[in-house]
JSON list of C-alpha atoms and ligand atoms in Angstrom, two decimals:
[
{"chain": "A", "resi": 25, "resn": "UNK", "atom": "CA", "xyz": [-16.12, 239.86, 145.92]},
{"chain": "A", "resi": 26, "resn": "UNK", "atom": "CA", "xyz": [-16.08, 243.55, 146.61]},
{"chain": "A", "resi": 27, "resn": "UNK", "atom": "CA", "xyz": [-17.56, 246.22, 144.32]},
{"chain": "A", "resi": 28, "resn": "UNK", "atom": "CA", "xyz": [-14.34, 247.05, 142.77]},
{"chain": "A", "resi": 29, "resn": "UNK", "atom": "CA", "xyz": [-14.22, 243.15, 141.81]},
{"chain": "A", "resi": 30, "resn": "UNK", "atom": "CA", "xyz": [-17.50, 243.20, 140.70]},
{"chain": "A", "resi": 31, "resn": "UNK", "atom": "CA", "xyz": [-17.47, 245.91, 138.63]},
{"chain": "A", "resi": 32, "resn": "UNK", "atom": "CA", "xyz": [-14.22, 245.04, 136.87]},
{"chain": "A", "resi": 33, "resn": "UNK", "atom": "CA", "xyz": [-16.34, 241.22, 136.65]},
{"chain": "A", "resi": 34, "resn": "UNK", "atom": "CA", "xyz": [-18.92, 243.32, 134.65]},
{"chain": "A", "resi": 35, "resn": "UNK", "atom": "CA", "xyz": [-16.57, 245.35, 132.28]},
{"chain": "A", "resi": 36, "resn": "UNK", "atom": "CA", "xyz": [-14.83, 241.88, 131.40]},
{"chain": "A", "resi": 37, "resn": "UNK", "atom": "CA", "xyz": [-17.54, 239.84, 130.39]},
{"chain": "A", "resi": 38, "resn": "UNK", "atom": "CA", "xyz": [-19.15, 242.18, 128.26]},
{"chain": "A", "resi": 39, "resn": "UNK", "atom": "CA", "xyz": [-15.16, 242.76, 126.82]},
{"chain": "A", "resi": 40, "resn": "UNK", "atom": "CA", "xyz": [-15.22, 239.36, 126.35]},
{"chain": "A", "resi": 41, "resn": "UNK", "atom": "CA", "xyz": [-18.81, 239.19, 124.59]},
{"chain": "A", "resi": 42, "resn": "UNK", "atom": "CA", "xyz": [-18.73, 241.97, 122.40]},
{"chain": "A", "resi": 43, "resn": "UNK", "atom": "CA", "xyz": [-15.50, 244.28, 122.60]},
{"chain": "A", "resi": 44, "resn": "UNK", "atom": "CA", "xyz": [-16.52, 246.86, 124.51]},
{"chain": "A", "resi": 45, "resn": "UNK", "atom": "CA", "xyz": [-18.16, 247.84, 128.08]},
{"chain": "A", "resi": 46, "resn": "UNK", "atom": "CA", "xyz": [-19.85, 251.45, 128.88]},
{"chain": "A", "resi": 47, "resn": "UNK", "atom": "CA", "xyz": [-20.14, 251.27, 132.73]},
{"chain": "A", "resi": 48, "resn": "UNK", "atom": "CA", "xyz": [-21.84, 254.46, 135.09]},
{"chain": "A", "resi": 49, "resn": "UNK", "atom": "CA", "xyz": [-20.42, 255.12, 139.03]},
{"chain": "A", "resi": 50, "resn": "UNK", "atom": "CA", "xyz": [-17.31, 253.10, 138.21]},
{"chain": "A", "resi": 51, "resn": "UNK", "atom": "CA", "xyz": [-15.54, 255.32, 140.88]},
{"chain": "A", "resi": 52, "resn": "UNK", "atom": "CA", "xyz": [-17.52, 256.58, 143.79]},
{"chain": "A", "resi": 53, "resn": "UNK", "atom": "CA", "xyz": [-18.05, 260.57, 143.83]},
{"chain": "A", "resi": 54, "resn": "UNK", "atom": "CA", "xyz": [-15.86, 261.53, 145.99]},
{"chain": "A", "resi": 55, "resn": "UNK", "atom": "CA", "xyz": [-12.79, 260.22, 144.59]},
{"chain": "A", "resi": 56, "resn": "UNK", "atom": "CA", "xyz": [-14.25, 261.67, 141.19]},
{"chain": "A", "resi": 57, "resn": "UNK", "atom": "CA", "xyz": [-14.12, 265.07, 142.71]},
{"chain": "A", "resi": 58, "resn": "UNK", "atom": "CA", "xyz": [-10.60, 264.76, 144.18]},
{"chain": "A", "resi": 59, "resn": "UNK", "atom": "CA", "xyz": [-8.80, 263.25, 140.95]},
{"chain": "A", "resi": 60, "resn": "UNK", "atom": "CA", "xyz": [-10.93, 266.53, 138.75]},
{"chain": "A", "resi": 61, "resn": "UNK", "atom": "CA", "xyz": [-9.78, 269.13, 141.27]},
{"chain": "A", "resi": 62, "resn": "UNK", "atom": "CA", "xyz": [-5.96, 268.19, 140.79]},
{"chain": "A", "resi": 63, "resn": "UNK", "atom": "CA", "xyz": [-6.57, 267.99, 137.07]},
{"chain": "A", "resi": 64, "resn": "UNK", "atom": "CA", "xyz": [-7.98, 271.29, 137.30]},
{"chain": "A", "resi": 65, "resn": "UNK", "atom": "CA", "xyz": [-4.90, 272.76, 139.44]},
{"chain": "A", "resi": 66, "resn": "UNK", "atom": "CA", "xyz": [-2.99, 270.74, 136.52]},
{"chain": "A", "resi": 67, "resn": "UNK", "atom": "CA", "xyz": [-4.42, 272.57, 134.20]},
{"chain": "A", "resi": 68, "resn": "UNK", "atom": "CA", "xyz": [-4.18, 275.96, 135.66]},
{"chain": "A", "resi": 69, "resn": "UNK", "atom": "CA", "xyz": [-0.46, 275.86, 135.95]},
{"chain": "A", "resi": 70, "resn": "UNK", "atom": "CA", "xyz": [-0.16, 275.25, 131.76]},
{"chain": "A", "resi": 71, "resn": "UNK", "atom": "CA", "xyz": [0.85, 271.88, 131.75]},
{"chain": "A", "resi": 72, "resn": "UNK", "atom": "CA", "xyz": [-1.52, 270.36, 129.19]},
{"chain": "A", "resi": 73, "resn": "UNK", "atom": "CA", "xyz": [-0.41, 270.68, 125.89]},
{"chain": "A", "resi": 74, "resn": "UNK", "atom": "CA", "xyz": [-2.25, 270.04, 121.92]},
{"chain": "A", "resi": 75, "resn": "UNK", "atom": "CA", "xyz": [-2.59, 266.99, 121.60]},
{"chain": "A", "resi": 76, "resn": "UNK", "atom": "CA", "xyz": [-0.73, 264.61, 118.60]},
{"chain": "A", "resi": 77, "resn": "UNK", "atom": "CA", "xyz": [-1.67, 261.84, 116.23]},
{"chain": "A", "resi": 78, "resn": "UNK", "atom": "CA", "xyz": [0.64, 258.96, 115.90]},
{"chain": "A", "resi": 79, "resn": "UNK", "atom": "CA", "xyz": [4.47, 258.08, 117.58]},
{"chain": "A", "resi": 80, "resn": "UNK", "atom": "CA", "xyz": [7.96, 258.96, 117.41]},
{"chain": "A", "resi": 81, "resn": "UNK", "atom": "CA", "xyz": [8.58, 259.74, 114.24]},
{"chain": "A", "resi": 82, "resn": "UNK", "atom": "CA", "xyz": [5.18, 260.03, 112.53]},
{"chain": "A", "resi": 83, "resn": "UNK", "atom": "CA", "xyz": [3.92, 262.30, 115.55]},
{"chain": "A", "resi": 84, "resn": "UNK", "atom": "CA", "xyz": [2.17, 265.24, 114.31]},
{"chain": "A", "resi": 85, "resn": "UNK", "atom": "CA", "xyz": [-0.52, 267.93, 115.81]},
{"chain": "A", "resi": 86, "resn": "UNK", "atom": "CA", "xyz": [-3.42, 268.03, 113.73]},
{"chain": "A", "resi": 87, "resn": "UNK", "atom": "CA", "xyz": [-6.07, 270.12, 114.66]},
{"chain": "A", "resi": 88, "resn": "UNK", "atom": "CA", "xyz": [-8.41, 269.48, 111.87]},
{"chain": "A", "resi": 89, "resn": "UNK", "atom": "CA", "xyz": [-8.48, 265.93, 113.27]},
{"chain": "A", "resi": 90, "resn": "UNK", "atom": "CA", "xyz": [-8.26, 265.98, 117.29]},
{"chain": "A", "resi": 91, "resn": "UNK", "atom": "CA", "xyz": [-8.08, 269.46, 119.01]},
{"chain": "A", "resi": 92, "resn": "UNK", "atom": "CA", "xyz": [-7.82, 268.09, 122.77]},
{"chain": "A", "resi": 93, "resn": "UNK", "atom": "CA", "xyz": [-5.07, 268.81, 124.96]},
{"chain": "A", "resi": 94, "resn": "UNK", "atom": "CA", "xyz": [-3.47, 266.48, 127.13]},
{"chain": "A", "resi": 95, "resn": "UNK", "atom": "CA", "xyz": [-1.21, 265.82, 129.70]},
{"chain": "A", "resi": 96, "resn": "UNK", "atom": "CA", "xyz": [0.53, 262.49, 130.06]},
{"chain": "A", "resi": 97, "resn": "UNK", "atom": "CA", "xyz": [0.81, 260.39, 133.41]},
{"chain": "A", "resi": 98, "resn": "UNK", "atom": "CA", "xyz": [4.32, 259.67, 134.74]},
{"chain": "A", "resi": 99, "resn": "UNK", "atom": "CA", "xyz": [4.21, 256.32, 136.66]},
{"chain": "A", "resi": 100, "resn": "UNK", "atom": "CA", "xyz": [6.83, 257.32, 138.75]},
{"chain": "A", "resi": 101, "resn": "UNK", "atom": "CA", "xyz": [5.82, 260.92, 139.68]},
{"chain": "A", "resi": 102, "resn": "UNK", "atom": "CA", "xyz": [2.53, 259.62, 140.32]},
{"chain": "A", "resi": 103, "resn": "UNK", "atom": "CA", "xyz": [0.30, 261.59, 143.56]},
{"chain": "A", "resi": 104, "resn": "UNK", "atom": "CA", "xyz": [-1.20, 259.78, 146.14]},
{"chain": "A", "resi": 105, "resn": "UNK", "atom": "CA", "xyz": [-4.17, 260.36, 144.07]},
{"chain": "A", "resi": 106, "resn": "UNK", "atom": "CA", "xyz": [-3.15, 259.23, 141.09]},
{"chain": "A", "resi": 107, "resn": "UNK", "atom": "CA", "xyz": [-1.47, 256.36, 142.67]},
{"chain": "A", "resi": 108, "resn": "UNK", "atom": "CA", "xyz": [-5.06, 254.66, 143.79]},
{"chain": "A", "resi": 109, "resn": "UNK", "atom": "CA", "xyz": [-6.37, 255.70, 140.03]},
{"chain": "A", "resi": 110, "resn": "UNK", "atom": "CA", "xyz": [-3.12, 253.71, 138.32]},
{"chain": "A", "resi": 111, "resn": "UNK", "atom": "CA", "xyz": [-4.14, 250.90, 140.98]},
{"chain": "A", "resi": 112, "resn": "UNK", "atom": "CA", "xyz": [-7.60, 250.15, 140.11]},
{"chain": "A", "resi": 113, "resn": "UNK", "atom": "CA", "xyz": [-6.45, 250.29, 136.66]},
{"chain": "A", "resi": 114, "resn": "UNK", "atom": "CA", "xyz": [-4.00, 247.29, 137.43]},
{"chain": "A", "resi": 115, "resn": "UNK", "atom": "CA", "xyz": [-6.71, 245.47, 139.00]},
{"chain": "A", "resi": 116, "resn": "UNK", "atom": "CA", "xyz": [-8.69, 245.99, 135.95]},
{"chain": "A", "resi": 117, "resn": "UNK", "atom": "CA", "xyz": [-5.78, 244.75, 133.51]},
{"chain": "A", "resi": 118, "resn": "UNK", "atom": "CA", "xyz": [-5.09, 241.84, 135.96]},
{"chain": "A", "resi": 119, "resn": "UNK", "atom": "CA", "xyz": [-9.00, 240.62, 135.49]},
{"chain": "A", "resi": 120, "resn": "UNK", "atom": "CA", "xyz": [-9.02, 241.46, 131.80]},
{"chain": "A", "resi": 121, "resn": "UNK", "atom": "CA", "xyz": [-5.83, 239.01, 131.56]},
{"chain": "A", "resi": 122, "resn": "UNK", "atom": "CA", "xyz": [-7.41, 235.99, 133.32]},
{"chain": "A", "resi": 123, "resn": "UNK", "atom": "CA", "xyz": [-10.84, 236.41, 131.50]},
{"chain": "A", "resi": 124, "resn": "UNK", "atom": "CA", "xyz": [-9.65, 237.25, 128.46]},
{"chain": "A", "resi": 125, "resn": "UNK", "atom": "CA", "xyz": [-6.34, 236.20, 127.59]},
{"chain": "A", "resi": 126, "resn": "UNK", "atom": "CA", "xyz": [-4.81, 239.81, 126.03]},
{"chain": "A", "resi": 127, "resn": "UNK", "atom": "CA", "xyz": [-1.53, 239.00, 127.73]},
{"chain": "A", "resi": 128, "resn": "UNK", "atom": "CA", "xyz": [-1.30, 242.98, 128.50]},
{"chain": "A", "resi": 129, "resn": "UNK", "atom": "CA", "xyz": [1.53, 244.22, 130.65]},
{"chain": "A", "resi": 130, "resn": "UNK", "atom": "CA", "xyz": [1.73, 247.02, 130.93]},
{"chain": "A", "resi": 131, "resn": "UNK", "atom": "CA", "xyz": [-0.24, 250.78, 131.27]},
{"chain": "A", "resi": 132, "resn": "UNK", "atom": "CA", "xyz": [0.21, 254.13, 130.05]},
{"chain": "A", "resi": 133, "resn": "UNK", "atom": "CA", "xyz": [-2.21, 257.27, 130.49]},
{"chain": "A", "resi": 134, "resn": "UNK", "atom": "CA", "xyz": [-2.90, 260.58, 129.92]},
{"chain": "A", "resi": 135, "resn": "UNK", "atom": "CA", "xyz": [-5.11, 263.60, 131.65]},
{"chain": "A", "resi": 136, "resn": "UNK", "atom": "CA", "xyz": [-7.31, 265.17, 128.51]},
{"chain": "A", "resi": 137, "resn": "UNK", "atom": "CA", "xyz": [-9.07, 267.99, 128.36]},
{"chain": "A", "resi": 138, "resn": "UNK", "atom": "CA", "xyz": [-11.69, 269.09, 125.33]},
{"chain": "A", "resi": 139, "resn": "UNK", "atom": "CA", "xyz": [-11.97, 272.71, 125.14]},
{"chain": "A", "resi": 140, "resn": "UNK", "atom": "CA", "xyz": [-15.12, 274.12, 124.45]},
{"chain": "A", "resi": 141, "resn": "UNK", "atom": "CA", "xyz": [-15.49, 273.46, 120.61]},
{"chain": "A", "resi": 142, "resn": "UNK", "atom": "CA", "xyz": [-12.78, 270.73, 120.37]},
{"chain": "A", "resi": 143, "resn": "UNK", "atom": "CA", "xyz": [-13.42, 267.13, 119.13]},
{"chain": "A", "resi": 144, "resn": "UNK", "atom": "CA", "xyz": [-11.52, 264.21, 117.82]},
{"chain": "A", "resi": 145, "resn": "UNK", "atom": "CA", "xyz": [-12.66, 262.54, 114.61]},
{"chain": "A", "resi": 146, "resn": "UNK", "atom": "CA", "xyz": [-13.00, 259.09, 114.10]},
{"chain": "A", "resi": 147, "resn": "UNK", "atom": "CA", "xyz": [-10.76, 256.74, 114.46]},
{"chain": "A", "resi": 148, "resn": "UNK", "atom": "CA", "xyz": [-8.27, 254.10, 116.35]},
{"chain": "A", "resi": 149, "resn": "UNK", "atom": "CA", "xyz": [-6.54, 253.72, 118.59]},
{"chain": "A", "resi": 150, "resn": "UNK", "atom": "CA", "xyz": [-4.43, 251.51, 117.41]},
{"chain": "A", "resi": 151, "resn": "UNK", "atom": "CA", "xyz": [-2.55, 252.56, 114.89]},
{"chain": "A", "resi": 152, "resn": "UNK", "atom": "CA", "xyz": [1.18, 251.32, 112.97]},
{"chain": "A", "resi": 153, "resn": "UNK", "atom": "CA", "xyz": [3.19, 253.47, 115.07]},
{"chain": "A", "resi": 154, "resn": "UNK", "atom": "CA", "xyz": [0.78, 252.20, 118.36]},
{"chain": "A", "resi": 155, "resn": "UNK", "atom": "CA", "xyz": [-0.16, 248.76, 117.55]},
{"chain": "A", "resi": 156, "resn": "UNK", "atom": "CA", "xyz": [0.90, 247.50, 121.08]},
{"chain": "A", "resi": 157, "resn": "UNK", "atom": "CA", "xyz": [-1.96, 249.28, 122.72]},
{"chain": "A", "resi": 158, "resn": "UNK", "atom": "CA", "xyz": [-4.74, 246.99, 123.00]},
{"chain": "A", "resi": 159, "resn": "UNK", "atom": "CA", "xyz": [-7.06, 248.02, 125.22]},
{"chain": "A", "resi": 160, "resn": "UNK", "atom": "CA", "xyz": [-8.23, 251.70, 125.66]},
{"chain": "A", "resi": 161, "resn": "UNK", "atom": "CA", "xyz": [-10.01, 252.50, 129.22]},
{"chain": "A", "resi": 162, "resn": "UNK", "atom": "CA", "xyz": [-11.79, 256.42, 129.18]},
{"chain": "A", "resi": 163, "resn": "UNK", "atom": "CA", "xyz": [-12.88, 257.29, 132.79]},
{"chain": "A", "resi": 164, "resn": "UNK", "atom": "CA", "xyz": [-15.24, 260.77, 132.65]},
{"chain": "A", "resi": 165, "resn": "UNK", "atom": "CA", "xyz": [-14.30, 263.32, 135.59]},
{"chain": "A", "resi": 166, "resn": "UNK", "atom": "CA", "xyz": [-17.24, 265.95, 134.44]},
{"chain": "A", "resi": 167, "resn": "UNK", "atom": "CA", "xyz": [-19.38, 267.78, 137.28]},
{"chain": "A", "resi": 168, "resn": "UNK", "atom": "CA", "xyz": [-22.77, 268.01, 135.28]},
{"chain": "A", "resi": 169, "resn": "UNK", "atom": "CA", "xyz": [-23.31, 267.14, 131.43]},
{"chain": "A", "resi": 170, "resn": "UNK", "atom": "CA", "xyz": [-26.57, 267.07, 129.77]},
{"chain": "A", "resi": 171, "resn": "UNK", "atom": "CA", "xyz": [-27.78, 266.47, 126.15]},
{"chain": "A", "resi": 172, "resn": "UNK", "atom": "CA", "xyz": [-26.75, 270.14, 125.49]},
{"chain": "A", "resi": 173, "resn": "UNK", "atom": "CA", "xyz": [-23.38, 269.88, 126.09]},
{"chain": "A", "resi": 174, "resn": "UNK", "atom": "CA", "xyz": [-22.46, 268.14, 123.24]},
{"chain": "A", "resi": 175, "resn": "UNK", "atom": "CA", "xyz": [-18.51, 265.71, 123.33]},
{"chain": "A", "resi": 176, "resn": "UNK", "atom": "CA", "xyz": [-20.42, 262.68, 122.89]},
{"chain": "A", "resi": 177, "resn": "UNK", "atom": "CA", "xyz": [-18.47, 259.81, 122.91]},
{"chain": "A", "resi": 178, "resn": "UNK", "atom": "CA", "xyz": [-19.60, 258.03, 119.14]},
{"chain": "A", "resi": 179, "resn": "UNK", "atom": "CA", "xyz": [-19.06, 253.94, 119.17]},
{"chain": "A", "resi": 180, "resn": "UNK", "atom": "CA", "xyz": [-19.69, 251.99, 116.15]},
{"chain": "A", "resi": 181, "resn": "UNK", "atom": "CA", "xyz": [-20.29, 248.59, 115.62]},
{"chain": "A", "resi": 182, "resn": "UNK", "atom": "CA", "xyz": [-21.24, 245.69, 113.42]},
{"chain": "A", "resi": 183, "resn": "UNK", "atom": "CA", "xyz": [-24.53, 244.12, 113.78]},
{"chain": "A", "resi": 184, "resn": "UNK", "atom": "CA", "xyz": [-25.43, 240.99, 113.57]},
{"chain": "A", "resi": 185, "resn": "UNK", "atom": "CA", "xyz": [-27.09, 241.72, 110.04]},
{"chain": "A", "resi": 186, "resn": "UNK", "atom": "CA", "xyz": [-23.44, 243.14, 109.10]},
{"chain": "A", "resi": 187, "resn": "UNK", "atom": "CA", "xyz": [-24.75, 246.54, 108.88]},
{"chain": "A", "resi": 188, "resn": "UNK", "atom": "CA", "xyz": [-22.76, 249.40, 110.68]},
{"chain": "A", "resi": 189, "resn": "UNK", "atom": "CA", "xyz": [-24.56, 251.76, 113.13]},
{"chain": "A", "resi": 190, "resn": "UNK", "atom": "CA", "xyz": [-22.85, 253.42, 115.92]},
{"chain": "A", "resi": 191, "resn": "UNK", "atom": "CA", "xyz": [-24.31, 254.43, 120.17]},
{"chain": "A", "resi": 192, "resn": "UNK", "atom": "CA", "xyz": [-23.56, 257.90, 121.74]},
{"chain": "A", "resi": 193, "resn": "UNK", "atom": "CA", "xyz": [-22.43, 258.61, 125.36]},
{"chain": "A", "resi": 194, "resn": "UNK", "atom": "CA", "xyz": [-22.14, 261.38, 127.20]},
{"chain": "A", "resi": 195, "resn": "UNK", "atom": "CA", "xyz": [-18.98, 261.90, 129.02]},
{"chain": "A", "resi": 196, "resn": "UNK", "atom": "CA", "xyz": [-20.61, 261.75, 132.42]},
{"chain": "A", "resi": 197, "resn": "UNK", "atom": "CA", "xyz": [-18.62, 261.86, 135.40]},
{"chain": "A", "resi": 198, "resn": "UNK", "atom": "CA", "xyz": [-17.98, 258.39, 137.00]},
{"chain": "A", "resi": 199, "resn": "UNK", "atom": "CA", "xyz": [-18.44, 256.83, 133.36]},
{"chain": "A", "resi": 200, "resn": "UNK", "atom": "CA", "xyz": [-16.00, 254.50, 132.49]},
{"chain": "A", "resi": 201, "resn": "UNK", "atom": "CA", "xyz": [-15.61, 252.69, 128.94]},
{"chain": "A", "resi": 202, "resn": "UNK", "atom": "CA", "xyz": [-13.42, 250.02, 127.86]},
{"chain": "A", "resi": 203, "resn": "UNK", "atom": "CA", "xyz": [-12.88, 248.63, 124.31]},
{"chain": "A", "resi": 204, "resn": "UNK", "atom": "CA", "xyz": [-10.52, 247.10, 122.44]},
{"chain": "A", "resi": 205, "resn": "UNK", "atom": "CA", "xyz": [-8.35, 249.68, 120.72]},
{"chain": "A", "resi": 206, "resn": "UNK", "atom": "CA", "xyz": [-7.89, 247.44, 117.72]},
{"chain": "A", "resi": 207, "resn": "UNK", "atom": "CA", "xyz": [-11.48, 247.06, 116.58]},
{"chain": "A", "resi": 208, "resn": "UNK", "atom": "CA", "xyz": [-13.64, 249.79, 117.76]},
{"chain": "A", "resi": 209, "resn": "UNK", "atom": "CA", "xyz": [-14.07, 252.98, 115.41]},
{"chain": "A", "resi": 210, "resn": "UNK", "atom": "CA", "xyz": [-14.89, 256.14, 118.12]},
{"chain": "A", "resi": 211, "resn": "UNK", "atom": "CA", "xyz": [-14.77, 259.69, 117.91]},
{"chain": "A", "resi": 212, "resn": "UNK", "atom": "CA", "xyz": [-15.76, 262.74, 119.70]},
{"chain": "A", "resi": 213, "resn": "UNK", "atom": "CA", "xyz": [-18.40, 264.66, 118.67]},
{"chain": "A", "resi": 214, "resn": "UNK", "atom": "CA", "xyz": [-17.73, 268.03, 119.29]},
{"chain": "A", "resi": 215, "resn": "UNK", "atom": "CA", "xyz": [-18.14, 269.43, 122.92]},
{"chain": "A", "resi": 216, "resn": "UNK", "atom": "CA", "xyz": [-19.92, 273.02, 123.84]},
{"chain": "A", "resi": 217, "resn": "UNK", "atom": "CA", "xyz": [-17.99, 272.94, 126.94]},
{"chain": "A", "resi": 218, "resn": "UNK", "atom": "CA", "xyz": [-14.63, 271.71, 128.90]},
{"chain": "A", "resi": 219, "resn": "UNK", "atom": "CA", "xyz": [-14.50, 268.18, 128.77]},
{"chain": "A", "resi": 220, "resn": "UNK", "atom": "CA", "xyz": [-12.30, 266.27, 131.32]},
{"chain": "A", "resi": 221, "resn": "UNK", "atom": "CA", "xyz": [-11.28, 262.95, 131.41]},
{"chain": "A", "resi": 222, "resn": "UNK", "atom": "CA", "xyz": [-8.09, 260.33, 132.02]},
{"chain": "A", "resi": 223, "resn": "UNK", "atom": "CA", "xyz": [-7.86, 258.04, 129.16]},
{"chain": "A", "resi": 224, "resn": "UNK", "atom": "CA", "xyz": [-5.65, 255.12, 129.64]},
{"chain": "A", "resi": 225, "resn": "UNK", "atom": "CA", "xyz": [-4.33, 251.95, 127.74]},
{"chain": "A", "resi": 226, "resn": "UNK", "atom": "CA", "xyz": [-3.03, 248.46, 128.48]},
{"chain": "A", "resi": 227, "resn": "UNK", "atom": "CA", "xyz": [-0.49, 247.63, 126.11]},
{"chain": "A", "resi": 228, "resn": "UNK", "atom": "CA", "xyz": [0.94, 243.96, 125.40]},
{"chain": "A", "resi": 229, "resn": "UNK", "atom": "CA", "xyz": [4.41, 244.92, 126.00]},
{"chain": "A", "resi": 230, "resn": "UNK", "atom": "CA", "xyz": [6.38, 246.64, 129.33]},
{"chain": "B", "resi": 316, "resn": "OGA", "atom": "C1", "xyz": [-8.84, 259.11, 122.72]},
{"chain": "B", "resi": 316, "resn": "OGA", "atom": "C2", "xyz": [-10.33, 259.07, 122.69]},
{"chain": "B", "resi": 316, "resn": "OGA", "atom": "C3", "xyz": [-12.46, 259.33, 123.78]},
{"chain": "B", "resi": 316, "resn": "OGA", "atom": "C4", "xyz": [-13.14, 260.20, 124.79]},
{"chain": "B", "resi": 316, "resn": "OGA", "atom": "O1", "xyz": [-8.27, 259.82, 123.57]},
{"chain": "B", "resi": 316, "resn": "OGA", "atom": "O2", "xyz": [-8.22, 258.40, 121.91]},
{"chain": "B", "resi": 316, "resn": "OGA", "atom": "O3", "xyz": [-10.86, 258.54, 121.74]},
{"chain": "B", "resi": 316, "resn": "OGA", "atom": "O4", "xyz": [-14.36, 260.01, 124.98]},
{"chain": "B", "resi": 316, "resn": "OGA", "atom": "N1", "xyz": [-11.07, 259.56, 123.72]},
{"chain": "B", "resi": 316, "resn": "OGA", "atom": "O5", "xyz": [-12.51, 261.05, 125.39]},
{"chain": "B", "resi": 317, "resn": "MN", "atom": "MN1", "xyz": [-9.54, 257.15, 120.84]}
]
């Protein structure tokens, strides 16, 4: 097994077990600072718009509910860069298939960016106008982030007592979690400074 293999081993068990996996160093450094300098250059040429709530028809930019900005991937304009981020994220839907049965097929992402201030309240991410995505992947480009900086990632859960409580991350770079889209409430708590990340999800239809 190599450590790709093994890592994706670790984020499918504990999708397996309970729904969700937060896993640190998922990508090695390097390749962290490559794919955040091209979002960057992304970024500076004003590609990245507001981003929306719902599809199609109900698609609507809401502010007072998610104030990121985002730029979505095109499979077939992909860089060479991108191209080994889209892979690994195959590999991972190919071992979340044969460990956990999702029948997903297929994978759509975006670049997102939290300007200073910006958050995204809780919420889904499945919805009626998305209820094909089913599982959400958020990898965390960031250079430093500490307590201070604020745009934690907020996951709730049930306990075993039935209660609801909820963990924080921070969005550190190399951080990647996984959850399924249907089940697990999230927000972002605000951020006190750029927040940059790819967020990606395997759907159950092409
Ligand atoms: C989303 C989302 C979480 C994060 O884009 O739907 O919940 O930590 N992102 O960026
Ligand atoms: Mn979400």
């Amino acid at each position: 097994m190599d450590e790709w293999e093994k890592k994706n081993k670790i984020i499918v068990e504990d999708l397996y077990d309970k729904g969700w996996c937060v896993l640190d160093n998922y990508i090695p450094e390097e390749f962290r600072k490559e794919l955040l300098k091209e979002q960057r250059e992304l970024l500076m040429h004003g590609q990245f718009r507001l981003a929306g709530i719902g599809k199609g028809e109900s698609f609507a930019i809401k502010p007072e509910i998610r104030s990121d900005k985002v730029l979505w991937m095109d499979e077939s304009l992909l860089t060479p860069l991108q191209e080994v981020y889209w892979n690994k994220m195959e590999k991972l839907r190919t071992a979340i298939n044969q460990r956990c049965y999702l029948g997903l097929k297929s994978f759509e992402a975006h670049f997102a960016m939290y300007p200073q201030g910006s958050f995204y309240l809780r919420h889904l991410d499945q919805f009626q106008s998305v209820s094909y995505r089913i599982v959400s992947v958020v990898l965390y480009l960031n250079e430093t982030w500490d307590e201070s900086d604020g745009g934690e990632l907020r996951m709730y859960y049930t306990r075993p007592d039935g209660i609801e409580d909820f963990q924080d991350f921070l969005p550190l770079g190399g951080r990647v979690v996984v959850f399924l889209s249907g089940e697990v409430p999230h927000e972002v708590l605000p951020t006190n400074k750029e927040r940059i990340s790819i967020t990606g999800w395997m759907k159950d239809r092409e």
